[in-house]
Each structure stands twice: as structure tokens, then as C-alpha cells.
XYZ file of C-alpha atoms in Angstrom:
186
model
C 81.203 114.116 116.851
C 79.238 112.624 114.209
C 81.755 109.443 114.381
C 82.882 108.519 117.859
C 86.520 107.138 117.788
C 87.180 104.026 119.557
C 89.858 104.270 122.482
C 93.207 102.830 121.394
C 92.214 102.360 117.846
C 93.734 102.960 114.362
C 91.183 104.727 112.261
C 90.925 105.346 108.527
C 92.069 108.813 107.994
C 89.718 109.331 105.070
C 86.103 107.593 103.835
C 87.825 106.231 100.807
C 87.852 103.064 98.780
C 90.868 100.619 99.606
C 92.661 100.312 96.478
C 95.822 98.138 97.660
C 96.843 96.774 101.086
C 99.361 94.071 102.536
C 102.725 93.626 104.248
C 105.912 96.229 103.389
C 108.461 93.686 102.442
C 112.063 94.832 101.267
C 110.973 98.348 100.212
C 108.112 97.012 98.056
C 104.232 98.177 97.856
C 101.922 96.921 95.615
C 100.221 99.367 93.188
C 98.048 97.100 91.487
C 97.811 93.608 90.561
C 101.449 92.572 89.064
C 102.438 96.131 89.553
C 104.744 97.269 92.406
C 106.693 100.687 93.663
C 109.076 101.431 96.086
C 108.524 102.639 99.084
C 111.794 104.648 99.845
C 110.887 106.629 96.577
C 107.350 107.459 97.740
C 108.554 109.088 101.184
C 111.510 110.151 99.541
C 113.596 108.910 102.627
C 115.505 105.485 102.524
C 116.038 105.449 106.218
C 112.445 106.019 106.818
C 111.582 103.423 104.512
C 113.737 101.082 106.074
C 112.119 101.439 109.282
C 108.387 100.679 107.988
C 109.918 97.146 106.353
C 108.114 94.616 107.541
C 104.795 96.659 108.818
C 101.828 97.137 106.511
C 100.316 99.510 104.259
C 96.876 100.531 102.941
C 95.893 102.720 99.810
C 92.996 104.742 99.883
C 91.203 106.133 97.032
C 89.038 109.449 97.295
C 86.920 109.618 94.412
C 85.524 113.085 93.279
C 82.077 112.476 95.275
C 83.871 111.440 98.390
C 84.322 113.774 101.690
C 87.986 115.406 101.000
C 89.124 115.892 104.898
C 92.061 113.918 105.821
C 91.951 112.931 109.573
C 94.955 111.769 111.965
C 94.667 108.016 112.083
C 96.305 107.473 115.556
C 96.825 109.389 118.832
C 100.644 110.358 118.742
C 103.183 113.353 117.557
C 103.716 114.659 114.026
C 107.720 114.746 113.821
C 107.939 115.453 110.141
C 106.372 116.526 106.967
C 108.124 116.518 103.422
C 106.640 118.132 100.520
C 108.168 116.166 97.210
C 107.281 117.646 93.870
C 106.135 115.549 90.860
C 103.751 114.520 88.123
C 99.926 115.007 88.474
C 98.907 111.939 86.872
C 95.152 110.649 87.483
C 95.036 108.254 90.076
C 91.974 106.024 88.684
C 91.674 102.516 88.319
C 93.246 103.053 84.644
C 96.045 104.899 85.828
C 96.952 102.543 88.728
C 97.102 99.651 86.566
C 98.774 101.480 83.748
C 101.211 104.234 85.163
C 104.675 103.091 86.340
C 105.250 103.751 89.722
C 102.645 106.191 89.906
C 101.918 107.107 93.599
C 105.757 107.717 93.949
C 105.959 110.146 90.849
C 102.828 112.305 91.925
C 103.477 115.219 93.823
C 102.407 114.417 97.597
C 102.978 115.606 101.271
C 104.515 112.902 103.565
C 103.609 112.798 107.076
C 105.443 111.105 109.873
C 103.421 110.494 113.322
C 105.023 108.695 116.372
C 102.684 106.567 117.851
C 101.895 107.017 121.768
C 101.897 103.437 122.138
C 104.778 103.048 119.868
C 105.871 102.523 116.300
C 105.567 104.960 113.365
C 103.090 105.697 111.139
C 103.793 107.875 107.679
C 100.642 109.220 105.774
C 101.141 110.409 102.094
C 98.971 112.554 100.584
C 99.072 111.879 96.864
C 98.044 114.605 94.345
C 96.573 114.101 91.169
C 94.931 115.737 87.888
C 92.401 118.542 88.812
C 93.552 118.202 92.496
C 94.447 122.303 92.946
C 95.926 122.162 96.229
C 96.587 119.342 99.150
C 97.162 121.303 102.832
C 98.256 119.725 106.054
C 96.101 121.284 109.095
C 99.476 121.909 111.605
C 101.768 124.057 109.039
C 101.619 125.764 106.075
C 103.207 123.269 104.240
C 101.287 122.423 100.721
C 101.456 121.314 97.052
C 100.730 122.875 94.190
C 103.095 125.965 95.450
C 104.921 125.818 92.081
C 108.040 124.828 93.911
C 110.282 122.268 91.832
C 112.428 121.054 95.069
C 111.751 118.673 98.413
C 111.101 120.711 101.386
C 111.570 118.682 104.654
C 110.628 120.060 108.290
C 111.093 118.374 111.435
C 108.939 119.686 114.346
C 111.049 119.947 117.646
C 108.811 119.946 119.616
C 106.612 117.391 117.713
C 102.951 118.298 117.202
C 100.905 116.584 119.412
C 97.572 114.774 117.600
C 94.597 112.628 118.508
C 93.214 110.289 116.227
C 90.366 111.857 114.380
C 91.734 114.985 114.381
C 92.248 117.302 111.252
C 95.320 116.303 109.306
C 94.991 118.138 106.266
C 92.622 118.298 103.051
C 92.487 118.124 99.238
C 91.029 120.605 97.128
C 89.240 117.965 94.770
C 89.676 114.420 95.563
C 93.280 112.255 95.431
C 94.661 109.127 97.136
C 96.172 108.828 100.639
C 98.380 105.929 101.737
C 98.811 105.111 104.875
C 102.360 102.603 106.380
C 102.662 101.589 109.473
C 105.535 100.051 111.112
C 106.105 96.604 112.616
C 104.195 98.501 115.837
C 102.059 101.401 115.244
C 99.780 101.137 118.596
C 97.362 103.430 118.963
């Protein structure tokens, strides 16, 4: 209630610093100046990555001092969530500019939301050094569970969500990457 949510808006899922943003083209996202990585590798799903081509993305970094709750960016329905095991490299500026494919190799949770007004949004919660656990609010799926296999969940019926509602939290800090399809209306 402290921050009113505008009707029909896409809102930032976190209080963090924007590290990179831009168009999604040919499976490529920008990690840092001169360094790119694959959207399909990030989300662990070539079909989903292809569906996001022509959309936009933003990388949001949470410093240790930031609020570590993650909120739903738009009204819609959660249709899937995937746990992808990986490394736990730091996600600070030095690592982002020097570690190849950092976000696509770190442990992460990928949440797919079908927007009520159309389009698809993918919210990727990226783990990092000293991030004990990342949890989602709508399921028991979480990182740092000592699983070494990809775990995919499809929700039927889908989980209805409202912009600003709890999506999850980091038990320290890390990065959230938001990818919108060509039309992801609120």
C-alpha cells in the first residue's frame, strides 16, 4: 500500500539499479558493453526464447542494501516456472563485465507470466555468491536445494497475479532480468 500501482501499467519487479536494457534480437541479450549472451540459455527453453524475439529486456541489479522482495510486474497469469541449476558467480559490475554468459550460467528461477492484456513476460531470478536461497511466493520451488537437474513446472490452471503482488524474494541480493514479448500489455 505504500506505493500505489498505476492501472494498466508494467511495474519494476524490484528496487534495483538498471544494468542493461534493450531489444531482444536473434536470441541475444546484452550483459555489459561488448558482452552478450543467449536468451535461450538464460531461460533454458529455445521455444520460449524464440517467442520473445522482437521484445525488450531489462537487467536489474539488487545491491546488498536493497529491498530483496520481488513483485509481479503486470496483471496476468503465471503459466510456468523453471529451476535451472548452475554456478553462483558474483553479479557485481566486475563480474558482469568479465565473466562470459554470467546470467545464463548462474543458478536461477524462470517465471513465465501471460499478460491479461496479451503478450508474455519472463521474470528471471538469478542467484549469486552468498545468495542463500531464492524463493517464489506461489509455489515451493526455490534455489540452493542441492538439485542438479532442471525442474519445470506448468500451472493448469494458471496462477492469477496482480501487478505489485509478491512474486518471490532473495535471501540476500542478486539480479532480476525481465523480458517482454513484442506485446506484453498490462
